[in-house]
PDB file of C-alpha atoms in Angstrom:
ATOM      1  CA  UNK A   1     -11.145  47.607  -3.565  1.00  0.00           C
ATOM      2  CA  UNK A   2     -13.491  50.289  -2.250  1.00  0.00           C
ATOM      3  CA  UNK A   3     -16.598  48.312  -3.179  1.00  0.00           C
ATOM      4  CA  UNK A   4     -15.014  44.888  -2.831  1.00  0.00           C
ATOM      5  CA  UNK A   5     -14.162  45.364   0.858  1.00  0.00           C
ATOM      6  CA  UNK A   6     -17.821  45.798   1.741  1.00  0.00           C
ATOM      7  CA  UNK A   7     -19.265  43.164  -0.586  1.00  0.00           C
ATOM      8  CA  UNK A   8     -16.715  40.545   0.480  1.00  0.00           C
ATOM      9  CA  UNK A   9     -17.409  41.050   4.187  1.00  0.00           C
ATOM     10  CA  UNK A  10     -21.141  41.091   3.518  1.00  0.00           C
ATOM     11  CA  UNK A  11     -21.038  37.891   1.469  1.00  0.00           C
ATOM     12  CA  UNK A  12     -18.834  35.932   3.878  1.00  0.00           C
ATOM     13  CA  UNK A  13     -20.757  36.911   7.013  1.00  0.00           C
ATOM     14  CA  UNK A  14     -24.225  36.566   5.483  1.00  0.00           C
ATOM     15  CA  UNK A  15     -23.528  33.157   3.984  1.00  0.00           C
ATOM     16  CA  UNK A  16     -21.783  31.953   7.148  1.00  0.00           C
ATOM     17  CA  UNK A  17     -24.693  33.092   9.294  1.00  0.00           C
ATOM     18  CA  UNK A  18     -27.211  31.361   7.040  1.00  0.00           C
ATOM     19  CA  UNK A  19     -25.075  28.231   7.053  1.00  0.00           C
ATOM     20  CA  UNK A  20     -25.077  28.245  10.858  1.00  0.00           C
ATOM     21  CA  UNK A  21     -28.858  28.316  10.957  1.00  0.00           C
ATOM     22  CA  UNK A  22     -29.742  32.021  11.076  1.00  0.00           C
ATOM     23  CA  UNK A  23     -32.851  33.122   9.222  1.00  0.00           C
ATOM     24  CA  UNK A  24     -32.328  34.851   5.918  1.00  0.00           C
ATOM     25  CA  UNK A  25     -33.409  38.162   7.417  1.00  0.00           C
ATOM     26  CA  UNK A  26     -30.965  37.766  10.278  1.00  0.00           C
ATOM     27  CA  UNK A  27     -28.172  36.728   7.916  1.00  0.00           C
ATOM     28  CA  UNK A  28     -28.815  39.799   5.784  1.00  0.00           C
ATOM     29  CA  UNK A  29     -28.700  42.100   8.817  1.00  0.00           C
ATOM     30  CA  UNK A  30     -25.415  40.608  10.010  1.00  0.00           C
ATOM     31  CA  UNK A  31     -23.950  40.745   6.507  1.00  0.00           C
ATOM     32  CA  UNK A  32     -24.927  44.348   5.914  1.00  0.00           C
ATOM     33  CA  UNK A  33     -23.420  45.370   9.259  1.00  0.00           C
ATOM     34  CA  UNK A  34     -20.164  43.553   8.451  1.00  0.00           C
ATOM     35  CA  UNK A  35     -20.044  45.166   5.011  1.00  0.00           C
ATOM     36  CA  UNK A  36     -20.519  48.653   6.434  1.00  0.00           C
ATOM     37  CA  UNK A  37     -17.822  48.107   9.049  1.00  0.00           C
ATOM     38  CA  UNK A  38     -15.498  46.845   6.285  1.00  0.00           C
ATOM     39  CA  UNK A  39     -15.975  50.142   4.459  1.00  0.00           C
ATOM     40  CA  UNK A  40     -15.180  52.320   7.494  1.00  0.00           C
ATOM     41  CA  UNK A  41     -11.337  52.097   7.288  1.00  0.00           C
ATOM     42  CA  UNK A  42     -11.394  53.903   3.951  1.00  0.00           C
ATOM     43  CA  UNK A  43     -12.640  57.032   5.707  1.00  0.00           C
ATOM     44  CA  UNK A  44      -8.960  57.981   5.606  1.00  0.00           C
ATOM     45  CA  UNK A  45      -9.512  58.807   1.930  1.00  0.00           C
ATOM     46  CA  UNK A  46     -11.217  61.999   3.116  1.00  0.00           C
ATOM     47  CA  UNK A  47      -7.791  63.627   3.238  1.00  0.00           C
ATOM     48  CA  UNK A  48      -7.402  62.972  -0.492  1.00  0.00           C
ATOM     49  CA  UNK A  49      -9.904  65.784  -1.096  1.00  0.00           C
ATOM     50  CA  UNK A  50      -7.061  68.147  -0.218  1.00  0.00           C
ATOM     51  CA  UNK A  51      -5.493  67.086  -3.490  1.00  0.00           C
ATOM     52  CA  UNK A  52      -8.386  68.625  -5.418  1.00  0.00           C
ATOM     53  CA  UNK A  53      -7.606  72.107  -4.148  1.00  0.00           C
ATOM     54  CA  UNK A  54      -6.195  74.337  -6.904  1.00  0.00           C
ATOM     55  CA  UNK A  55      -6.101  71.480  -9.463  1.00  0.00           C
ATOM     56  CA  UNK A  56      -7.394  72.189 -12.979  1.00  0.00           C
ATOM     57  CA  UNK A  57     -10.936  70.712 -13.010  1.00  0.00           C
ATOM     58  CA  UNK A  58     -10.948  70.558 -16.821  1.00  0.00           C
ATOM     59  CA  UNK A  59      -8.193  67.942 -16.812  1.00  0.00           C
ATOM     60  CA  UNK A  60      -9.593  64.600 -15.573  1.00  0.00           C
ATOM     61  CA  UNK A  61      -6.145  63.010 -15.501  1.00  0.00           C
ATOM     62  CA  UNK A  62      -4.702  65.853 -13.422  1.00  0.00           C
ATOM     63  CA  UNK A  63      -7.634  65.606 -10.999  1.00  0.00           C
ATOM     64  CA  UNK A  64      -7.210  61.842 -10.637  1.00  0.00           C
ATOM     65  CA  UNK A  65      -3.445  62.019 -10.144  1.00  0.00           C
ATOM     66  CA  UNK A  66      -3.707  64.824  -7.602  1.00  0.00           C
ATOM     67  CA  UNK A  67      -6.456  63.024  -5.698  1.00  0.00           C
ATOM     68  CA  UNK A  68      -4.576  59.723  -5.486  1.00  0.00           C
ATOM     69  CA  UNK A  69      -1.304  61.473  -4.746  1.00  0.00           C
ATOM     70  CA  UNK A  70      -2.818  63.234  -1.729  1.00  0.00           C
ATOM     71  CA  UNK A  71      -4.402  59.984  -0.546  1.00  0.00           C
ATOM     72  CA  UNK A  72      -1.009  58.378   0.047  1.00  0.00           C
ATOM     73  CA  UNK A  73      -0.254  60.762   2.926  1.00  0.00           C
ATOM     74  CA  UNK A  74      -2.433  58.931   5.464  1.00  0.00           C
ATOM     75  CA  UNK A  75      -4.164  56.133   3.526  1.00  0.00           C
ATOM     76  CA  UNK A  76      -3.736  52.530   4.724  1.00  0.00           C
ATOM     77  CA  UNK A  77      -2.137  53.447   8.020  1.00  0.00           C
ATOM     78  CA  UNK A  78      -3.908  53.685  11.369  1.00  0.00           C
ATOM     79  CA  UNK A  79      -7.401  52.766  10.090  1.00  0.00           C
ATOM     80  CA  UNK A  80      -6.019  49.631   8.393  1.00  0.00           C
ATOM     81  CA  UNK A  81      -4.175  48.308  11.431  1.00  0.00           C
ATOM     82  CA  UNK A  82      -5.043  44.883  12.845  1.00  0.00           C
ATOM     83  CA  UNK A  83      -3.828  46.147  16.214  1.00  0.00           C
ATOM     84  CA  UNK A  84      -6.268  49.059  16.129  1.00  0.00           C
ATOM     85  CA  UNK A  85      -9.122  46.897  14.821  1.00  0.00           C
ATOM     86  CA  UNK A  86      -9.573  44.894  18.025  1.00  0.00           C
ATOM     87  CA  UNK A  87     -10.110  47.747  20.530  1.00  0.00           C
ATOM     88  CA  UNK A  88     -12.019  49.718  17.901  1.00  0.00           C
ATOM     89  CA  UNK A  89     -14.427  46.824  17.303  1.00  0.00           C
ATOM     90  CA  UNK A  90     -14.921  46.442  21.060  1.00  0.00           C
ATOM     91  CA  UNK A  91     -15.667  50.157  21.410  1.00  0.00           C
ATOM     92  CA  UNK A  92     -18.097  50.082  18.485  1.00  0.00           C
ATOM     93  CA  UNK A  93     -19.915  47.101  20.029  1.00  0.00           C
ATOM     94  CA  UNK A  94     -20.305  49.083  23.265  1.00  0.00           C
ATOM     95  CA  UNK A  95     -21.359  52.334  21.574  1.00  0.00           C
ATOM     96  CA  UNK A  96     -25.138  51.708  21.429  1.00  0.00           C
ATOM     97  CA  UNK A  97     -25.482  50.618  25.077  1.00  0.00           C
ATOM     98  CA  UNK A  98     -22.434  51.954  26.976  1.00  0.00           C
ATOM     99  CA  UNK A  99     -21.802  55.294  25.315  1.00  0.00           C
ATOM    100  CA  UNK A 100     -19.458  56.801  27.893  1.00  0.00           C
ATOM    101  CA  UNK A 101     -17.254  53.721  28.040  1.00  0.00           C
ATOM    102  CA  UNK A 102     -17.141  53.485  24.246  1.00  0.00           C
ATOM    103  CA  UNK A 103     -16.395  57.201  23.915  1.00  0.00           C
ATOM    104  CA  UNK A 104     -13.592  56.936  26.476  1.00  0.00           C
ATOM    105  CA  UNK A 105     -12.054  53.978  24.642  1.00  0.00           C
ATOM    106  CA  UNK A 106     -12.164  55.761  21.295  1.00  0.00           C
ATOM    107  CA  UNK A 107     -10.802  58.964  22.821  1.00  0.00           C
ATOM    108  CA  UNK A 108      -7.923  56.950  24.248  1.00  0.00           C
ATOM    109  CA  UNK A 109      -7.292  55.518  20.798  1.00  0.00           C
ATOM    110  CA  UNK A 110      -7.122  59.024  19.359  1.00  0.00           C
ATOM    111  CA  UNK A 111      -4.709  59.994  22.124  1.00  0.00           C
ATOM    112  CA  UNK A 112      -2.404  57.089  21.326  1.00  0.00           C
ATOM    113  CA  UNK A 113      -2.366  58.088  17.659  1.00  0.00           C
ATOM    114  CA  UNK A 114      -1.580  61.718  18.561  1.00  0.00           C
ATOM    115  CA  UNK A 115       1.379  60.560  20.625  1.00  0.00           C
ATOM    116  CA  UNK A 116       2.600  58.109  17.997  1.00  0.00           C
ATOM    117  CA  UNK A 117       2.030  60.019  14.761  1.00  0.00           C
ATOM    118  CA  UNK A 118       0.826  63.561  15.348  1.00  0.00           C
ATOM    119  CA  UNK A 119      -2.374  65.523  14.726  1.00  0.00           C
ATOM    120  CA  UNK A 120      -3.236  64.601  11.117  1.00  0.00           C
ATOM    121  CA  UNK A 121      -3.489  60.824  11.696  1.00  0.00           C
ATOM    122  CA  UNK A 122      -5.402  61.621  14.896  1.00  0.00           C
ATOM    123  CA  UNK A 123      -7.983  63.561  12.889  1.00  0.00           C
ATOM    124  CA  UNK A 124      -8.306  60.598  10.538  1.00  0.00           C
ATOM    125  CA  UNK A 125      -8.791  58.129  13.398  1.00  0.00           C
ATOM    126  CA  UNK A 126     -11.385  60.523  14.793  1.00  0.00           C
ATOM    127  CA  UNK A 127     -13.320  60.229  11.531  1.00  0.00           C
ATOM    128  CA  UNK A 128     -12.823  56.468  11.683  1.00  0.00           C
ATOM    129  CA  UNK A 129     -14.260  56.388  15.205  1.00  0.00           C
ATOM    130  CA  UNK A 130     -17.240  58.497  14.168  1.00  0.00           C
ATOM    131  CA  UNK A 131     -17.932  56.294  11.162  1.00  0.00           C
ATOM    132  CA  UNK A 132     -17.778  53.094  13.177  1.00  0.00           C
ATOM    133  CA  UNK A 133     -19.981  54.618  15.882  1.00  0.00           C
ATOM    134  CA  UNK A 134     -22.687  55.475  13.340  1.00  0.00           C
ATOM    135  CA  UNK A 135     -22.554  51.995  11.793  1.00  0.00           C
ATOM    136  CA  UNK A 136     -22.811  50.417  15.242  1.00  0.00           C
ATOM    137  CA  UNK A 137     -25.877  52.491  16.115  1.00  0.00           C
ATOM    138  CA  UNK A 138     -27.541  51.578  12.817  1.00  0.00           C
ATOM    139  CA  UNK A 139     -26.723  47.881  13.260  1.00  0.00           C
ATOM    140  CA  UNK A 140     -28.095  47.953  16.811  1.00  0.00           C
ATOM    141  CA  UNK A 141     -31.372  49.324  15.470  1.00  0.00           C
ATOM    142  CA  UNK A 142     -31.629  46.191  13.301  1.00  0.00           C
ATOM    143  CA  UNK A 143     -30.998  43.908  16.306  1.00  0.00           C
ATOM    144  CA  UNK A 144     -27.320  43.275  15.656  1.00  0.00           C
ATOM    145  CA  UNK A 145     -26.187  43.650  19.238  1.00  0.00           C
ATOM    146  CA  UNK A 146     -23.735  42.535  21.894  1.00  0.00           C
ATOM    147  CA  UNK A 147     -21.392  39.732  20.869  1.00  0.00           C
ATOM    148  CA  UNK A 148     -22.854  39.644  17.357  1.00  0.00           C
ATOM    149  CA  UNK A 149     -22.122  43.346  16.893  1.00  0.00           C
ATOM    150  CA  UNK A 150     -18.560  42.871  18.115  1.00  0.00           C
ATOM    151  CA  UNK A 151     -18.048  39.870  15.814  1.00  0.00           C
ATOM    152  CA  UNK A 152     -19.253  41.584  12.631  1.00  0.00           C
ATOM    153  CA  UNK A 153     -17.345  44.769  13.482  1.00  0.00           C
ATOM    154  CA  UNK A 154     -14.167  42.801  14.070  1.00  0.00           C
ATOM    155  CA  UNK A 155     -14.533  40.767  10.884  1.00  0.00           C
ATOM    156  CA  UNK A 156     -15.240  43.853   8.803  1.00  0.00           C
ATOM    157  CA  UNK A 157     -12.245  45.761  10.179  1.00  0.00           C
ATOM    158  CA  UNK A 158      -9.847  42.788  10.057  1.00  0.00           C
ATOM    159  CA  UNK A 159     -10.799  41.683   6.551  1.00  0.00           C
ATOM    160  CA  UNK A 160     -10.385  45.135   5.017  1.00  0.00           C
ATOM    161  CA  UNK A 161      -6.586  45.538   4.850  1.00  0.00           C
ATOM    162  CA  UNK A 162      -5.979  42.163   3.185  1.00  0.00           C
ATOM    163  CA  UNK A 163      -7.883  43.301   0.128  1.00  0.00           C
ATOM    164  CA  UNK A 164      -5.340  46.104  -0.285  1.00  0.00           C
ATOM    165  CA  UNK A 165      -2.290  43.866  -0.554  1.00  0.00           C
ATOM    166  CA  UNK A 166      -2.433  43.792  -4.361  1.00  0.00           C
ATOM    167  CA  UNK A 167      -2.738  47.521  -5.025  1.00  0.00           C
ATOM    168  CA  UNK A 168      -0.651  50.518  -4.044  1.00  0.00           C
ATOM    169  CA  UNK A 169       1.366  50.607  -0.875  1.00  0.00           C
ATOM    170  CA  UNK A 170       0.703  47.756   1.573  1.00  0.00           C
ATOM    171  CA  UNK A 171      -1.338  48.649   4.668  1.00  0.00           C
ATOM    172  CA  UNK A 172       0.432  49.135   7.983  1.00  0.00           C
ATOM    173  CA  UNK A 173      -1.017  45.986   9.524  1.00  0.00           C
ATOM    174  CA  UNK A 174       0.687  46.386  12.902  1.00  0.00           C
ATOM    175  CA  UNK A 175       0.516  50.161  13.430  1.00  0.00           C
ATOM    176  CA  UNK A 176       1.639  51.620  15.854  1.00  0.00           C
ATOM    177  CA  UNK A 177       4.072  48.838  16.726  1.00  0.00           C
ATOM    178  CA  UNK A 178       6.302  49.696  13.774  1.00  0.00           C
ATOM    179  CA  UNK A 179       6.617  46.179  12.352  1.00  0.00           C
ATOM    180  CA  UNK A 180       5.349  45.665   8.824  1.00  0.00           C
ATOM    181  CA  UNK A 181       4.537  42.274   7.367  1.00  0.00           C
ATOM    182  CA  UNK A 182       4.996  43.377   3.733  1.00  0.00           C
ATOM    183  CA  UNK A 183       7.684  45.516   2.123  1.00  0.00           C
ATOM    184  CA  UNK A 184       5.550  46.125  -0.963  1.00  0.00           C
ATOM    185  CA  UNK A 185       2.406  45.021  -2.711  1.00  0.00           C
ATOM    186  CA  UNK A 186       1.869  41.314  -3.295  1.00  0.00           C
ATOM    187  CA  UNK A 187       2.666  40.663  -6.959  1.00  0.00           C
ATOM    188  CA  UNK A 188       0.302  38.439  -8.915  1.00  0.00           C
ATOM    189  CA  UNK A 189       2.578  38.550 -11.956  1.00  0.00           C
ATOM    190  CA  UNK A 190       5.924  39.942 -13.021  1.00  0.00           C
ATOM    191  CA  UNK A 191       4.083  41.641 -15.892  1.00  0.00           C
ATOM    192  CA  UNK A 192       2.601  44.855 -14.394  1.00  0.00           C
ATOM    193  CA  UNK A 193      -0.405  44.770 -16.722  1.00  0.00           C
ATOM    194  CA  UNK A 194      -1.220  41.151 -15.915  1.00  0.00           C
ATOM    195  CA  UNK A 195      -0.840  42.041 -12.235  1.00  0.00           C
ATOM    196  CA  UNK A 196      -3.384  44.842 -12.633  1.00  0.00           C
ATOM    197  CA  UNK A 197      -5.782  42.511 -14.410  1.00  0.00           C
ATOM    198  CA  UNK A 198      -5.344  39.983 -11.602  1.00  0.00           C
ATOM    199  CA  UNK A 199      -6.075  42.615  -8.953  1.00  0.00           C
ATOM    200  CA  UNK A 200      -9.116  43.666 -10.970  1.00  0.00           C
ATOM    201  CA  UNK A 201     -10.218  40.040 -10.967  1.00  0.00           C
ATOM    202  CA  UNK A 202      -9.882  39.860  -7.186  1.00  0.00           C
ATOM    203  CA  UNK A 203     -12.112  42.920  -6.872  1.00  0.00           C
ATOM    204  CA  UNK A 204     -14.686  41.416  -9.213  1.00  0.00           C
ATOM    205  CA  UNK A 205     -14.678  38.164  -7.236  1.00  0.00           C
ATOM    206  CA  UNK A 206     -15.350  40.069  -4.012  1.00  0.00           C
ATOM    207  CA  UNK A 207     -18.230  41.961  -5.639  1.00  0.00           C
ATOM    208  CA  UNK A 208     -19.730  38.818  -7.205  1.00  0.00           C
ATOM    209  CA  UNK A 209     -19.604  37.073  -3.821  1.00  0.00           C
ATOM    210  CA  UNK A 210     -21.658  39.814  -2.235  1.00  0.00           C
ATOM    211  CA  UNK A 211     -24.101  40.031  -5.145  1.00  0.00           C
ATOM    212  CA  UNK A 212     -24.632  36.257  -5.244  1.00  0.00           C
ATOM    213  CA  UNK A 213     -25.199  36.157  -1.472  1.00  0.00           C
ATOM    214  CA  UNK A 214     -27.691  39.027  -1.611  1.00  0.00           C
ATOM    215  CA  UNK A 215     -29.664  37.464  -4.450  1.00  0.00           C
ATOM    216  CA  UNK A 216     -29.790  34.052  -2.776  1.00  0.00           C
ATOM    217  CA  UNK A 217     -30.831  35.422   0.594  1.00  0.00           C
ATOM    218  CA  UNK A 218     -33.610  37.488  -1.004  1.00  0.00           C
ATOM    219  CA  UNK A 219     -34.951  34.561  -3.011  1.00  0.00           C
ATOM    220  CA  UNK A 220     -33.628  35.516  -6.455  1.00  0.00           C
ATOM    221  CA  UNK A 221     -31.727  33.451  -8.993  1.00  0.00           C
ATOM    222  CA  UNK A 222     -28.648  34.982 -10.553  1.00  0.00           C
ATOM    223  CA  UNK A 223     -29.651  33.805 -14.026  1.00  0.00           C
ATOM    224  CA  UNK A 224     -32.941  35.682 -13.756  1.00  0.00           C
ATOM    225  CA  UNK A 225     -31.112  38.994 -13.761  1.00  0.00           C
ATOM    226  CA  UNK A 226     -28.470  38.609 -16.473  1.00  0.00           C
ATOM    227  CA  UNK A 227     -29.599  40.284 -19.676  1.00  0.00           C
ATOM    228  CA  UNK A 228     -28.089  39.287 -23.018  1.00  0.00           C
ATOM    229  CA  UNK A 229     -26.731  42.842 -23.330  1.00  0.00           C
ATOM    230  CA  UNK A 230     -23.917  41.775 -21.036  1.00  0.00           C
ATOM    231  CA  UNK A 231     -22.347  40.078 -24.062  1.00  0.00           C
ATOM    232  CA  UNK A 232     -21.415  43.511 -25.408  1.00  0.00           C
ATOM    233  CA  UNK A 233     -18.665  43.523 -22.814  1.00  0.00           C
ATOM    234  CA  UNK A 234     -16.644  41.214 -25.044  1.00  0.00           C
ATOM    235  CA  UNK A 235     -16.140  44.097 -27.469  1.00  0.00           C
ATOM    236  CA  UNK A 236     -13.882  45.731 -24.894  1.00  0.00           C
ATOM    237  CA  UNK A 237     -11.110  43.456 -26.162  1.00  0.00           C
ATOM    238  CA  UNK A 238     -10.611  46.075 -28.889  1.00  0.00           C
ATOM    239  CA  UNK A 239      -9.437  48.520 -26.222  1.00  0.00           C
ATOM    240  CA  UNK A 240      -6.106  46.723 -26.263  1.00  0.00           C
ATOM    241  CA  UNK A 241      -5.494  48.370 -29.637  1.00  0.00           C
ATOM    242  CA  UNK A 242      -5.972  51.932 -28.400  1.00  0.00           C
ATOM    243  CA  UNK A 243      -5.140  52.046 -24.692  1.00  0.00           C
ATOM    244  CA  UNK A 244      -1.562  52.000 -23.434  1.00  0.00           C
ATOM    245  CA  UNK A 245      -1.004  48.870 -21.328  1.00  0.00           C
ATOM    246  CA  UNK A 246      -2.371  49.778 -17.889  1.00  0.00           C
ATOM    247  CA  UNK A 247      -0.518  49.204 -14.631  1.00  0.00           C
ATOM    248  CA  UNK A 248      -1.337  49.817 -10.968  1.00  0.00           C
ATOM    249  CA  UNK A 249       0.459  53.167 -11.192  1.00  0.00           C
ATOM    250  CA  UNK A 250      -1.285  54.186 -14.436  1.00  0.00           C
ATOM    251  CA  UNK A 251      -4.674  52.529 -14.386  1.00  0.00           C
ATOM    252  CA  UNK A 252      -7.096  55.431 -14.781  1.00  0.00           C
ATOM    253  CA  UNK A 253      -7.945  54.995 -18.453  1.00  0.00           C
ATOM    254  CA  UNK A 254      -8.471  51.256 -18.096  1.00  0.00           C
ATOM    255  CA  UNK A 255     -10.480  51.410 -14.884  1.00  0.00           C
ATOM    256  CA  UNK A 256     -12.763  54.250 -15.953  1.00  0.00           C
ATOM    257  CA  UNK A 257     -13.421  52.794 -19.387  1.00  0.00           C
ATOM    258  CA  UNK A 258     -13.957  49.180 -18.316  1.00  0.00           C
ATOM    259  CA  UNK A 259     -16.315  50.219 -15.518  1.00  0.00           C
ATOM    260  CA  UNK A 260     -18.223  52.388 -18.020  1.00  0.00           C
ATOM    261  CA  UNK A 261     -19.069  49.182 -19.909  1.00  0.00           C
ATOM    262  CA  UNK A 262     -21.382  48.359 -17.029  1.00  0.00           C
ATOM    263  CA  UNK A 263     -23.809  51.053 -18.143  1.00  0.00           C
ATOM    264  CA  UNK A 264     -25.234  48.576 -20.657  1.00  0.00           C
ATOM    265  CA  UNK A 265     -27.142  47.261 -17.665  1.00  0.00           C
ATOM    266  CA  UNK A 266     -29.365  50.336 -17.537  1.00  0.00           C
ATOM    267  CA  UNK A 267     -30.200  50.394 -21.252  1.00  0.00           C
ATOM    268  CA  UNK A 268     -34.017  50.243 -21.608  1.00  0.00           C
ATOM    269  CA  UNK A 269     -35.567  47.034 -22.867  1.00  0.00           C
ATOM    270  CA  UNK A 270     -36.580  47.380 -26.540  1.00  0.00           C
ATOM    271  CA  UNK A 271     -40.265  47.405 -27.484  1.00  0.00           C
ATOM    272  CA  UNK A 272     -41.628  46.509 -30.893  1.00  0.00           C
ATOM    273  CA  UNK A 273     -45.338  46.976 -30.203  1.00  0.00           C
ATOM    274  CA  UNK A 274     -45.425  50.749 -29.905  1.00  0.00           C
ATOM    275  CA  UNK A 275     -45.461  50.813 -26.101  1.00  0.00           C
ATOM    276  CA  UNK A 276     -42.972  52.983 -24.170  1.00  0.00           C
ATOM    277  CA  UNK A 277     -39.554  51.551 -23.425  1.00  0.00           C
ATOM    278  CA  UNK A 278     -39.315  49.718 -20.115  1.00  0.00           C
ATOM    279  CA  UNK A 279     -36.380  50.114 -17.770  1.00  0.00           C
ATOM    280  CA  UNK A 280     -34.747  46.991 -16.346  1.00  0.00           C
ATOM    281  CA  UNK A 281     -35.224  46.355 -12.630  1.00  0.00           C
ATOM    282  CA  UNK A 282     -32.457  47.453 -10.288  1.00  0.00           C
ATOM    283  CA  UNK A 283     -31.187  43.883  -9.684  1.00  0.00           C
ATOM    284  CA  UNK A 284     -31.155  43.199 -13.425  1.00  0.00           C
ATOM    285  CA  UNK A 285     -29.353  46.447 -14.185  1.00  0.00           C
ATOM    286  CA  UNK A 286     -26.706  45.769 -11.526  1.00  0.00           C
ATOM    287  CA  UNK A 287     -26.122  42.105 -12.383  1.00  0.00           C
ATOM    288  CA  UNK A 288     -26.110  42.724 -16.134  1.00  0.00           C
ATOM    289  CA  UNK A 289     -23.701  45.627 -15.718  1.00  0.00           C
ATOM    290  CA  UNK A 290     -21.412  43.583 -13.499  1.00  0.00           C
ATOM    291  CA  UNK A 291     -21.503  40.675 -15.948  1.00  0.00           C
ATOM    292  CA  UNK A 292     -20.595  43.033 -18.791  1.00  0.00           C
ATOM    293  CA  UNK A 293     -17.665  44.493 -16.831  1.00  0.00           C
ATOM    294  CA  UNK A 294     -16.457  41.005 -15.945  1.00  0.00           C
ATOM    295  CA  UNK A 295     -16.634  39.875 -19.555  1.00  0.00           C
ATOM    296  CA  UNK A 296     -14.875  43.065 -20.638  1.00  0.00           C
ATOM    297  CA  UNK A 297     -12.016  42.442 -18.214  1.00  0.00           C
ATOM    298  CA  UNK A 298     -11.674  38.838 -19.375  1.00  0.00           C
ATOM    299  CA  UNK A 299     -11.770  39.838 -23.030  1.00  0.00           C
ATOM    300  CA  UNK A 300      -9.118  42.496 -22.519  1.00  0.00           C
ATOM    301  CA  UNK A 301      -6.954  40.030 -20.590  1.00  0.00           C
ATOM    302  CA  UNK A 302      -7.174  37.440 -23.365  1.00  0.00           C
ATOM    303  CA  UNK A 303      -6.393  40.048 -26.010  1.00  0.00           C
ATOM    304  CA  UNK A 304      -3.397  41.362 -24.062  1.00  0.00           C
ATOM    305  CA  UNK A 305      -1.895  38.008 -23.128  1.00  0.00           C
ATOM    306  CA  UNK A 306      -2.259  36.608 -26.642  1.00  0.00           C
ATOM    307  CA  UNK A 307      -0.359  39.553 -28.094  1.00  0.00           C
ATOM    308  CA  UNK A 308      -3.169  41.247 -30.019  1.00  0.00           C
ATOM    309  CA  UNK A 309      -1.957  44.697 -28.946  1.00  0.00           C
TER     310      UNK A 309
END
């Protein structure tokens, strides 16, 4: 959900702001700020880089497994807490105009984490504080200030952990209070492969929401940017014959290959008059690639559930 967290928050806030009467430019500014704040909790993935130390770089699977294995040490803990989100959002809202007060609040938050969990989580929350501070300063420069800045920061931080309920270990929603609302991930199906496909669908929905909102607010129609090459995504159904059934715990081959289908979006437009090939515009490349990935996921799901494997 790395991308989906940001695009979901962006789409919801931007569309809500426009619906409440904000100009399209204002709605975009609020949405972008919310999306950036929604991405900040995943700064805890920085520790996963430790997993790349001494791993064989010629083995992509070993690199991926080591990276994700290291990420579980601190991922989805303090930065994903609803309890932490409220004072953090307040501090971020104060950062552009009341720096000392905001710094004191964030320093106190780091101190609480040191006392509750030790130095490593404190380092992570320090990175979290720095990331939120930078986003707040950037948002302030685009006139997202005061109560509006607090609102988008709070929505971004609060919305983030719920997108993680379908993958991996559930976030510690009430850190540092000790209570946990979920004992494990929320299952979309008893079949682990269908569950993975469902979680993939949730991610795609979150991305499509953000893309559709961005296109609408910038005066573009979605249909204007979907190239017929997206139909090639349907061929991914054949992957069911060669890939082992993917699950959340063994998803690398599926995820990397299905996302790679999106590169059809950047294929140059053919020319038959001798002129040089023309590259598709950025919106067309992104929307066509996303459409191809979506169709690929659907095609694979149909092939798997109908027993074509």
